[in-house]
XYZ file of C-alpha atoms in Angstrom:
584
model
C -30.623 -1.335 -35.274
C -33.577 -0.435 -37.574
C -33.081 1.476 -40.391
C -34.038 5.322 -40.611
C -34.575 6.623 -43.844
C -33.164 10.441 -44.650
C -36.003 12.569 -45.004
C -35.545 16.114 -46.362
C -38.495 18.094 -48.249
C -37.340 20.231 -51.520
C -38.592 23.112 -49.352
C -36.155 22.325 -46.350
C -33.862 21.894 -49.251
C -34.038 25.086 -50.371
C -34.763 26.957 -46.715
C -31.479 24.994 -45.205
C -27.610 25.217 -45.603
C -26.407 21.863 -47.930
C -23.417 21.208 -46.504
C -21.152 18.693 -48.343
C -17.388 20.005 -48.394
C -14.620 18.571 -46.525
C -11.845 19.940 -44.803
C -9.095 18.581 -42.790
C -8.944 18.759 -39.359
C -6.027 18.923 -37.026
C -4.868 15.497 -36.252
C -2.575 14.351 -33.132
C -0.186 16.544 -32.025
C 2.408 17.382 -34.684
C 0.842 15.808 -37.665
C -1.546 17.172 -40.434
C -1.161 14.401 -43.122
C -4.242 12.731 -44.347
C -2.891 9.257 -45.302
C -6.240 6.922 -46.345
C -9.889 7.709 -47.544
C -10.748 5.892 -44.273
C -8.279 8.479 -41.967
C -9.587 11.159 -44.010
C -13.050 10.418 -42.715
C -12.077 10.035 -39.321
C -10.116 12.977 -38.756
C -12.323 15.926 -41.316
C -15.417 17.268 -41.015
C -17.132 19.838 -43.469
C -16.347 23.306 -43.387
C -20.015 23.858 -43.674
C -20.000 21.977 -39.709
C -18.549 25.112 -38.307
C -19.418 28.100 -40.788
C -23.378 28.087 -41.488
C -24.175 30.930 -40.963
C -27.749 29.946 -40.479
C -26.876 28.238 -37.238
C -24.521 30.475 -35.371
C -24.551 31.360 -31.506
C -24.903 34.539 -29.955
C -22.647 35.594 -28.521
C -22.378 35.231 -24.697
C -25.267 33.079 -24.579
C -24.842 29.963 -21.651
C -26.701 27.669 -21.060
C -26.675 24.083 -19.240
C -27.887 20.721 -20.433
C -29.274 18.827 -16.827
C -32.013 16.109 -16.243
C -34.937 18.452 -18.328
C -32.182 19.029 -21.433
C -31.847 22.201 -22.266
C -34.820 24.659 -21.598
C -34.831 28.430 -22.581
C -37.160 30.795 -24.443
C -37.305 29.346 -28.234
C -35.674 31.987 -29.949
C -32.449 31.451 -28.379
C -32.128 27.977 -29.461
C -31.481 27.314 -33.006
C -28.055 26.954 -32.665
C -28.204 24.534 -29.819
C -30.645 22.323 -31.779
C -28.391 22.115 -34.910
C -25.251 21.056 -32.457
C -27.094 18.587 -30.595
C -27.824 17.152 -33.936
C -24.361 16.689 -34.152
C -23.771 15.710 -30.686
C -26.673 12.874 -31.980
C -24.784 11.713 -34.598
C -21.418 11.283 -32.175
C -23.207 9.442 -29.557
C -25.029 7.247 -31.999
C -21.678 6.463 -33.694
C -19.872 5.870 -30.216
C -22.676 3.427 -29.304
C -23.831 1.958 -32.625
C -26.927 2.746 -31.823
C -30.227 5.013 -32.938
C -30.039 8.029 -30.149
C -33.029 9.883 -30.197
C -33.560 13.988 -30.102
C -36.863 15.120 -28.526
C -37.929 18.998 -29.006
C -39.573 20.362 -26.093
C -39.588 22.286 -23.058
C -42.200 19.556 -21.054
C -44.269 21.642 -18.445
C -42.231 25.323 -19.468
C -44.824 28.277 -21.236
C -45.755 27.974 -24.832
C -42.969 30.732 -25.182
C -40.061 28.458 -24.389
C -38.427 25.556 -26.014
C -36.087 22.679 -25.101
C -34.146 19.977 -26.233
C -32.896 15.975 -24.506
C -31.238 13.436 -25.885
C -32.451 10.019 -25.408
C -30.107 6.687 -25.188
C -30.164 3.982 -26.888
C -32.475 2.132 -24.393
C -34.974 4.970 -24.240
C -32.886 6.496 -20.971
C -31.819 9.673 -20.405
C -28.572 10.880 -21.892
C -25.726 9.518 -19.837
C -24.494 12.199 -17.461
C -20.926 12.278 -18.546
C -22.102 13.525 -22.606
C -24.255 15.971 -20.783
C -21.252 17.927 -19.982
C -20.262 17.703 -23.761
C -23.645 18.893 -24.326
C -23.352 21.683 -22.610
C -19.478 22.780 -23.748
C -20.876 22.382 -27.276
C -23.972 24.587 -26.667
C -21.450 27.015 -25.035
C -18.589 26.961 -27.209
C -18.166 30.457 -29.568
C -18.021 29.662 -33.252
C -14.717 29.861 -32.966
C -14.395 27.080 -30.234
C -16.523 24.654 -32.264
C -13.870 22.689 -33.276
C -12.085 22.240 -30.989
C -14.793 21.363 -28.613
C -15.829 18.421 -31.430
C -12.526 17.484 -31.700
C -12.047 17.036 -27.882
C -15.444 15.265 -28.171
C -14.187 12.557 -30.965
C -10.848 12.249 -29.054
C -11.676 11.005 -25.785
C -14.431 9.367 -27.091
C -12.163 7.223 -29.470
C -15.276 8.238 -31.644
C -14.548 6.581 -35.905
C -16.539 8.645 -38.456
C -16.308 5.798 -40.274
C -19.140 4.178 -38.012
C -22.944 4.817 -39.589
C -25.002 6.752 -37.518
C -28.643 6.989 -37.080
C -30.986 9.859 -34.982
C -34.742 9.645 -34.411
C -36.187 12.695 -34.166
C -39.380 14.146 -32.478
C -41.470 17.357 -31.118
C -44.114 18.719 -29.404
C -46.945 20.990 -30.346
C -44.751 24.113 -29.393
C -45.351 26.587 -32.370
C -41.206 26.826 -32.485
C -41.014 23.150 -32.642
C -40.840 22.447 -36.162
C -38.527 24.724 -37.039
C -36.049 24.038 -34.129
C -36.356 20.406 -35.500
C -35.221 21.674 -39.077
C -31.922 22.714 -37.246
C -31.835 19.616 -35.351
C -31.927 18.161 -38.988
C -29.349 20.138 -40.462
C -26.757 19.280 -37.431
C -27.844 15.308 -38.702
C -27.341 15.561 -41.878
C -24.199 17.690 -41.653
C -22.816 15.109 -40.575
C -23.694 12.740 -43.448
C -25.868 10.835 -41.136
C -29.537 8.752 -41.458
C -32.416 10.044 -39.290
C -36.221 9.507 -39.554
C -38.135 12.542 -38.354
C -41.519 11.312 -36.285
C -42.986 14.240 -36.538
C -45.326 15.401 -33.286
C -44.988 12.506 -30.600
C -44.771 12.950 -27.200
C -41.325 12.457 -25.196
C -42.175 8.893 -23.841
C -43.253 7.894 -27.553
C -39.944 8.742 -28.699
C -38.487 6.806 -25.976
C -39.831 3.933 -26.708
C -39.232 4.245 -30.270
C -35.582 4.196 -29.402
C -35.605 1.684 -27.488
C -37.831 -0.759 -30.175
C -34.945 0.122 -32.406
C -31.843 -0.830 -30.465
C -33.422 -4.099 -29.188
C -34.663 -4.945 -32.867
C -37.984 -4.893 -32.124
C -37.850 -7.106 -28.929
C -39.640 -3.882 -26.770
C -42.089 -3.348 -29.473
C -42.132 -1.754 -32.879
C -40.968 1.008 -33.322
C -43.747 3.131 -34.551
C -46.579 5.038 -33.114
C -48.674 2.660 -33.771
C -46.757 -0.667 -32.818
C -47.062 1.772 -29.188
C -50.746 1.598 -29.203
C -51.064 -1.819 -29.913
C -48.568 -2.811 -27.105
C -49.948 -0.367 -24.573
C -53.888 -1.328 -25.487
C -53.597 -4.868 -25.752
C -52.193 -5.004 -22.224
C -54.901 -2.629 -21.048
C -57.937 -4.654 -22.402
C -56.398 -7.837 -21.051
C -55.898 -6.687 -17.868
C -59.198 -5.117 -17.524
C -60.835 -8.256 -18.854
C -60.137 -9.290 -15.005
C -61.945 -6.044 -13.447
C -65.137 -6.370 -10.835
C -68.106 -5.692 -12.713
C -68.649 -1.516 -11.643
C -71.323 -0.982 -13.868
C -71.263 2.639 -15.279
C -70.328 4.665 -12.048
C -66.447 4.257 -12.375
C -65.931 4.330 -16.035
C -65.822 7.828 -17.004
C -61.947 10.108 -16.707
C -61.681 13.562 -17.372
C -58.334 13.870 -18.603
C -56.429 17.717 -18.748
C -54.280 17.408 -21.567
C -52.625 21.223 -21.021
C -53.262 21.914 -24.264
C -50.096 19.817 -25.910
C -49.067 16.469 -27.214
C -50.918 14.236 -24.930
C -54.241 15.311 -25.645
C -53.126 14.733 -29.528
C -51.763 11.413 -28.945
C -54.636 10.267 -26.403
C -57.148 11.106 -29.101
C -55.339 9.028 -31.488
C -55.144 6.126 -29.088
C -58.456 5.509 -28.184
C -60.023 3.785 -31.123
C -57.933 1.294 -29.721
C -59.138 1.030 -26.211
C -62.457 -1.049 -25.867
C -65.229 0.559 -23.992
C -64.102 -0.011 -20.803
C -63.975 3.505 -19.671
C -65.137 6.187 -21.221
C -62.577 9.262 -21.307
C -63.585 13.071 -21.445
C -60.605 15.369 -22.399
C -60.630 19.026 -21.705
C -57.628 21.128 -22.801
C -57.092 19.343 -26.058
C -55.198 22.170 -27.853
C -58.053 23.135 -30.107
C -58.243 26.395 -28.161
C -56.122 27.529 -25.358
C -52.497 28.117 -24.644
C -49.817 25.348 -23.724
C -49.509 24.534 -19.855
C -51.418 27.825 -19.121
C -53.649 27.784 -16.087
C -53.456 24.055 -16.684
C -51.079 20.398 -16.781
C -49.849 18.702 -14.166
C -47.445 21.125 -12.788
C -49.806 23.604 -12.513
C -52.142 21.577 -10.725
C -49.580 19.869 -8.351
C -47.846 23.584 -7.630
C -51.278 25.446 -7.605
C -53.327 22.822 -5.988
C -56.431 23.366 -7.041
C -58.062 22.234 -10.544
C -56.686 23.431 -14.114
C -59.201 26.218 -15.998
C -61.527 25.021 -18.249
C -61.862 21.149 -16.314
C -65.442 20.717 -15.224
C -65.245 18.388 -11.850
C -68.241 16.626 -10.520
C -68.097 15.501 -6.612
C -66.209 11.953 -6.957
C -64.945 11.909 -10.533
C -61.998 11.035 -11.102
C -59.352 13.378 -13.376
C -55.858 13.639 -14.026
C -53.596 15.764 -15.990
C -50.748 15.476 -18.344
C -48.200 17.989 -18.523
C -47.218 19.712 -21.843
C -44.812 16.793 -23.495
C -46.800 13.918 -21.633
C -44.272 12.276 -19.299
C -45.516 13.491 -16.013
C -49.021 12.744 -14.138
C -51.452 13.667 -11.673
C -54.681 12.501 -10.287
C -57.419 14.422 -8.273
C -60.986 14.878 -7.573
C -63.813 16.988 -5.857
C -65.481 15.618 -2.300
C -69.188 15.575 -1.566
C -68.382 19.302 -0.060
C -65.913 20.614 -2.781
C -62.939 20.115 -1.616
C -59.922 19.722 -3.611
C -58.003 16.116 -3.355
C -54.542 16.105 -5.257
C -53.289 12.225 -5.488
C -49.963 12.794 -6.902
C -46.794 11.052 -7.661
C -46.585 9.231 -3.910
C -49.854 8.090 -4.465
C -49.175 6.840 -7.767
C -46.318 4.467 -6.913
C -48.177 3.458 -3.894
C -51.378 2.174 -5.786
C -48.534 0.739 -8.787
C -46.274 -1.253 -6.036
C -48.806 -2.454 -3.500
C -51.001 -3.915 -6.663
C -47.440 -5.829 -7.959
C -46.758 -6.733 -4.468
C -50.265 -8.917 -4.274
C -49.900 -10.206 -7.613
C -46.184 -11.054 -6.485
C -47.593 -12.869 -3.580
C -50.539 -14.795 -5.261
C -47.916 -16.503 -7.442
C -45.417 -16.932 -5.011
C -42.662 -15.314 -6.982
C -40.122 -14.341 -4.934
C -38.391 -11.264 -6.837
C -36.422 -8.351 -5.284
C -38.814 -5.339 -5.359
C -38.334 -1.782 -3.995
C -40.066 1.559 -4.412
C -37.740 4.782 -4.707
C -38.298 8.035 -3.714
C -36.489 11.572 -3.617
C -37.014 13.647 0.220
C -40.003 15.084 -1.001
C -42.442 12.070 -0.940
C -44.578 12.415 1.885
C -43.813 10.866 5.178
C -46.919 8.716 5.004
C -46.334 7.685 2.058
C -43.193 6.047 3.036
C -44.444 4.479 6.125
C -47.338 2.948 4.764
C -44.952 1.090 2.411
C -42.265 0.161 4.508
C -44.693 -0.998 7.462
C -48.033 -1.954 5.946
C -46.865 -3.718 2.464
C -43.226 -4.454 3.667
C -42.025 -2.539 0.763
C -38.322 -1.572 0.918
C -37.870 2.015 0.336
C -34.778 3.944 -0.892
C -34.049 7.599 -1.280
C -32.455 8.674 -3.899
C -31.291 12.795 -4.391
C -33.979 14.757 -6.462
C -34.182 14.635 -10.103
C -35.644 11.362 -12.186
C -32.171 9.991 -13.270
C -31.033 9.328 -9.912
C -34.399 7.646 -9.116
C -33.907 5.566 -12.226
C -30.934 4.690 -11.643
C -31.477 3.352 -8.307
C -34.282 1.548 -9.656
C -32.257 -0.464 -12.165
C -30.727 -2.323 -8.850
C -33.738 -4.399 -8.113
C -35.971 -7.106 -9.902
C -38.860 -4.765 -9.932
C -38.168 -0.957 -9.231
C -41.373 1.341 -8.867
C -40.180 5.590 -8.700
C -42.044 7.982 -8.809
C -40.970 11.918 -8.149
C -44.020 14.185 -6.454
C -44.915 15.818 -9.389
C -46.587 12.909 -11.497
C -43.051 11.413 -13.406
C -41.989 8.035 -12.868
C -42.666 4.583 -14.002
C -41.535 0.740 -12.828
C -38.795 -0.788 -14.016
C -38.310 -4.713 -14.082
C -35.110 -7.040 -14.530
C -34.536 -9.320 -17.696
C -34.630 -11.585 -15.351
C -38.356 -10.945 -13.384
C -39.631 -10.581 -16.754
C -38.493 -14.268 -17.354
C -39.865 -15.399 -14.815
C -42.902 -13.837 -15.165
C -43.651 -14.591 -18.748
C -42.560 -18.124 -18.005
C -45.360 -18.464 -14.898
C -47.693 -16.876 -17.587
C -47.248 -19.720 -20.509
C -46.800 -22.646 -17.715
C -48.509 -22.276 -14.508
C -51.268 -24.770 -14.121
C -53.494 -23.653 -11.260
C -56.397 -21.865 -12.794
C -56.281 -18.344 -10.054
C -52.012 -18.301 -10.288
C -52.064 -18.382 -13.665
C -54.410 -15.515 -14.039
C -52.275 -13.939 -11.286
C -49.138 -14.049 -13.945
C -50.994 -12.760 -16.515
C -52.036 -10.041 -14.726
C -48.284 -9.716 -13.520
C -47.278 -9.728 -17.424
C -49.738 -7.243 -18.538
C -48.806 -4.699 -16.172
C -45.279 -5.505 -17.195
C -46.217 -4.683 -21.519
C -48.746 -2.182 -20.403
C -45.718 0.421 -18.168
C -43.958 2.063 -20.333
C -40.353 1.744 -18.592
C -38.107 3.702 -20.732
C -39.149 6.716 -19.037
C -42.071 8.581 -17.233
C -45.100 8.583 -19.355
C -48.424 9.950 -18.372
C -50.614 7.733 -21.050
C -48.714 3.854 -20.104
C -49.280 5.443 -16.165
C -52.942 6.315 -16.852
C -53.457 3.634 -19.030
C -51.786 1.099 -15.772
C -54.119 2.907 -12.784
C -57.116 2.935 -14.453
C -56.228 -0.885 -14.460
C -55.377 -1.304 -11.277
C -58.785 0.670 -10.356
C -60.934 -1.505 -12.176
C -59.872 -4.510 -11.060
C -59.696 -3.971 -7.446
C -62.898 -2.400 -7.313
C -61.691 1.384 -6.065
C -62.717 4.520 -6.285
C -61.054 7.675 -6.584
C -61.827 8.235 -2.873
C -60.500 4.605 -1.963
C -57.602 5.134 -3.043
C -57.235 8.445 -1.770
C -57.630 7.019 1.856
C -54.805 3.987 1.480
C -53.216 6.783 3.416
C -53.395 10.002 4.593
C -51.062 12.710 3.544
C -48.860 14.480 6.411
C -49.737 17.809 6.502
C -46.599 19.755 4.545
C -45.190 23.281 3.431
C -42.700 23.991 1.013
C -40.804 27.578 1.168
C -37.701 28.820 -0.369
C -34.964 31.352 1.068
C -33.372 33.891 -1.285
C -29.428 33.442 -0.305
C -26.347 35.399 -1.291
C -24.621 32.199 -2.838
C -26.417 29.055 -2.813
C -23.097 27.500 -2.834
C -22.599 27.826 0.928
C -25.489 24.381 1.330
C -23.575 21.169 1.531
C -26.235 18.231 1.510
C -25.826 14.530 2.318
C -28.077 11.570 2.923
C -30.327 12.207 -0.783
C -30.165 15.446 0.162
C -31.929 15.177 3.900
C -29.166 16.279 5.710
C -27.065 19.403 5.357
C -23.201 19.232 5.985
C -22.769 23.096 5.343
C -22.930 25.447 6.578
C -21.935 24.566 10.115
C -24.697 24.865 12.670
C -27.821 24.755 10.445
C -28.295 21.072 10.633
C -27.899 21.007 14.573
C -30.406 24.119 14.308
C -33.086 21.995 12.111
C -32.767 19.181 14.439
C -33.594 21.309 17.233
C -36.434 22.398 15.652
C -38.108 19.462 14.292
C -37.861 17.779 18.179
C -41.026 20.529 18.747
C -43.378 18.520 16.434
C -45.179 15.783 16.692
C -44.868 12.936 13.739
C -42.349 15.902 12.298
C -39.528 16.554 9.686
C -37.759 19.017 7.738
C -34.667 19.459 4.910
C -33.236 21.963 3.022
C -31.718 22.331 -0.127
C -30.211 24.686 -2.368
C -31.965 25.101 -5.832
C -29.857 24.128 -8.623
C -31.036 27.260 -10.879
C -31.395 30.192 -8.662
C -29.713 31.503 -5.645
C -32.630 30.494 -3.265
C -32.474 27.603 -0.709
C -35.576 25.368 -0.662
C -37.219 24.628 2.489
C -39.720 21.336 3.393
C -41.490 20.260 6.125
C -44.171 18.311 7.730
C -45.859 18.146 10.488
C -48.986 16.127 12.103
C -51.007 19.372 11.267
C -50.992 21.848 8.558
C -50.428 24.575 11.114
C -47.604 22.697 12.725
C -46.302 22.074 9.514
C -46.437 25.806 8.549
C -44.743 26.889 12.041
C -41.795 24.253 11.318
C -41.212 25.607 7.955
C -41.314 28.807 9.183
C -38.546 28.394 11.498
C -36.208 26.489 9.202
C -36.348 29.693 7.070
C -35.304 31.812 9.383
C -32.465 29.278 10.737
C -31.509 29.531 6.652
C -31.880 33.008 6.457
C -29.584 33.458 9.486
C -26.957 30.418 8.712
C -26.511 30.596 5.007
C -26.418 34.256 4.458
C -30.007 35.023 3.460
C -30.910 38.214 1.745
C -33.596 40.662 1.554
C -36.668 41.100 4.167
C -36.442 38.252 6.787
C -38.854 35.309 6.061
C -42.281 36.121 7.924
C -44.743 34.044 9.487
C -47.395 32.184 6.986
């Protein structure tokens, strides 16, 4: 574990509760005796955990820690970052291991904030603490301890144990102070932490990660991550077709947040391989407004204040830098969105050549959620002989379907995903790398082990993914537009349904089929037999009492009908409300 040093300015001193006074806490069942130094500290906790009043809820607030953390407008959430500080410390004491807190609401309006928790190999919180997350957001002042007792308890959780928190933000004008709370829930506690100041979410995961494997990802610092990430980079493009100057130059959107921060920073280490124009840098306009890769993937069309010329290429973060998109003008003007399907494609088929020129027989697999396009999968499965599994929606089930192979490559729709490979294929591959004797393998496994030190596989993270296609463009000789036409997207709509209760959809089969209520799935089926090269699922959102609606179609139009149709079959089924869905 590496060491994090306690830092605490005389200001946030003075601003912030110091809370050093013990009290005892209510031990099993019948006893209250304190019998050791060592029992004390396992069964108290300071007074000061449960009464600053600079921390407390409001009352009747809710809220739910999922896949995103928690995510709600920034003035709500003081209180939630000062008891996920404490959740920190508990999960870094139940793991021996640096846990990570990231401050940031990702792709949400400058307005909001957030907060996730990141394990001690860069992963997302395990989803078992989540619901202790969100029973310690919830709980009334009143609640707290029992809710940290319960916590400690099943946990078989010694406050003896050390524990150490890395701590980050984003650019969010709420961030720093949020992380002050985060802070005082830390050092509450009595605990180490080393505050990193503005990085963006993958950064921290990494950083984690670098820690808990004592330095065998990396170092753990910013810039032990630009090292690792451009080092791979200029070694793999070493190996690129000579393109002269007409593929070199990315416009990058950097919605105004971290990413255009932390790109900046990172390119004195790049060589002049590509030259990279970023618009949206945060010098001017607002977070994620009118730009990032949400709004680009959602609105399709180009973020404000990006100038495209016919056939450049340009992608765009999103506000804390784990998700990515790609896109570009035609000759005529017309808007080309390559996003997350694209993505894996380009990342998997490249691995699956370089797997092939070495002969390395390794287990590889790409994962997707019901959204990726239809195309998508087929050109995988039946072109590149690519297995591909589906996995519900949201990134942790993707990732952790991924895990199950040598090499895993997922990517969601909307830009975030990465590859993920075995201890073992990395082995292998480093092995082939140092021994292999024929001159065009060996170059083959370098390749193989670039790629492998140049993703970022902790998490999503739009600079390692740029950083990897840009790569993969260079040295394969491709334009924006060549990639673009490895496949053509299916035609698609996406709708939603406002419902009564968006309990009353049951879905099965990652969320393609529906089980309830009865009759709609029979309906859908019915439906999609119209269409040529056609499919369609529902789902219910996990937020709002809507149902969301997808289809696709071997034209937009047919696509559009299909979708259409499904709405009404929802809106008739599963108790829709309001004006009946009309005709696009």
């Amino acid at each position: 574990m590496c060491l994090l040093a306690r830092h605490v300015t005389s200001a946030h001193t003075q601003r912030h509760c110091r809370l050093f006074r013990w009290v005892t806490l209510a031990g099993a069942p019948g006893t209250s005796q304190v019998r050791t130094v060592g029992d004390m500290m396992c069964r108290m906790k300071m007074e000061a955990v449960l009464n600053c009043s600079q921390h407390e809820k409001p009352c009747g607030l809710l809220l739910q820690y999922g896949t995103a953390g928690f995510r709600t407008k920034a003035e709500h959430l003081d209180h939630v970052m000062y008891r996920m500080g404490l959740l920190a410390v508990l999960r870094s004491k139940k793991t021996k291991s640096v846990i990570g807190v990231m401050v940031t609401a990702s792709h949400n309006p400058e307005e909001d904030n957030g907060v996730k928790l990141v394990d001690p190999m860069g992963e997302m919180l395990a989803q078992e603490w989540e619901v202790y997350a969100t029973n310690l957001a919830n709980a009334e002042q009143h609640e707290l301890q029992a809710v940290l007792n319960d916590i400690i308890q099943k946990e078989s959780i010694s406050l003896q144990q050390e524990a150490s928190v890395a701590i980050g933000r984003d650019t969010r004008p709420s961030s720093e102070n949020l992380a002050y709370a985060v802070i005082d829930g830390v050092t509450a506690l009595n605990s180490k932490y080393h505050d990193y100041g503005l990085v963006t979410t993958p950064q921290l995961h990494y950083i984690v990660c670098c820690c808990n494997t004592e330095g065998g990802y990396g170092t753990p610092t910013l810039e032990g991550y630009y090292n690792k990430l451009s080092s791979a980079f200029n070694s793999l493009v070493k190996q690129a077709h000579d393109q002269g100057d007409k593929n070199k130059c990315l416009s990058v959107d950097g919605a105004n947040g971290i990413g255009a921060l932390k790109l900046k920073e990172m390119e004195k280490y790049l060589q002049s391989t590509f030259s990279i124009q970023l618009y949206n840098d945060g010098s001017g306009g607002k977070l994620n407004h009118l730009c990032g890769a949400d709004y680009v993937k959602v609105q399709q069309k180009p973020p404000k204040g990006v100038e495209i010329k016919s056939g450049e290429r340009c992608c765009s973060f999103d506000g804390d830098a784990d998700r990515i998109v790609y896109y570009y003008n035609d000759s005529v003007g017309c808007f080309h969105l390559l996003d997350g399907d694209k993505i894996a494609t380009l990342i998997s088929t490249f691995i699956k050549e370089l797997l092939v020129k070495v002969d390395l027989s390794l287990k590889m697999a790409v994962v997707q959620t019901a959204y990726a396009n239809g195309s998508s999968t087929r050109y995988l499965e039946e072109v590149m002989k690519v297995p591909v599994y589906c996995t519900k929606t949201g990134v942790k089930h993707l990732h952790h379907k991924a895990q199950e192979f040598d090499i895993g490559v997922y990517f969601e729709a909307n830009g975030h995903g990465t590859v993920l490979f075995s201890k073992t294929a990395g082995e292998q591959i480093r092995h082939l790398a140092n021994m292999e004797q024929n001159d065009e393998k060996k170059t083959a496994a370098n390749m193989l082990l670039n790629t492998v030190d140049l993703i970022n596989q902790t998490v999503g993270d739009a600079i390692s993914d740029m950083l990897v296609i840009e790569a993969i463009l260079s040295i394969k000789g491709f334009t924006v537009q060549k990639w673009d036409e490895i496949y053509t997207d299916l035609p698609n709509r996406q709708l939603k349904v406002k419902v009564a209760d968006r309990r009353v959809i049951d879905t099965t089969d990652a969320e393609r089929r529906t089980v309830k209520p009865p009759g709609l799935q029979d309906k859908i089926d019915d439906l999609v037999k119209k269409y040529s090269m056609s499919r369609s699922f529902v789902r219910p959102s996990g937020t709002e009492d809507v149902v969301r609606v997808y289809a696709e179609a071997d034209t937009q139009e047919n696509a559009d009908r299909l979708a259409h149709e499904v709405s009404l079959a929802v809106f008739h089924i599963a108790g829709g409300v309001g004006e009946e869905p009309k005709p696009l």
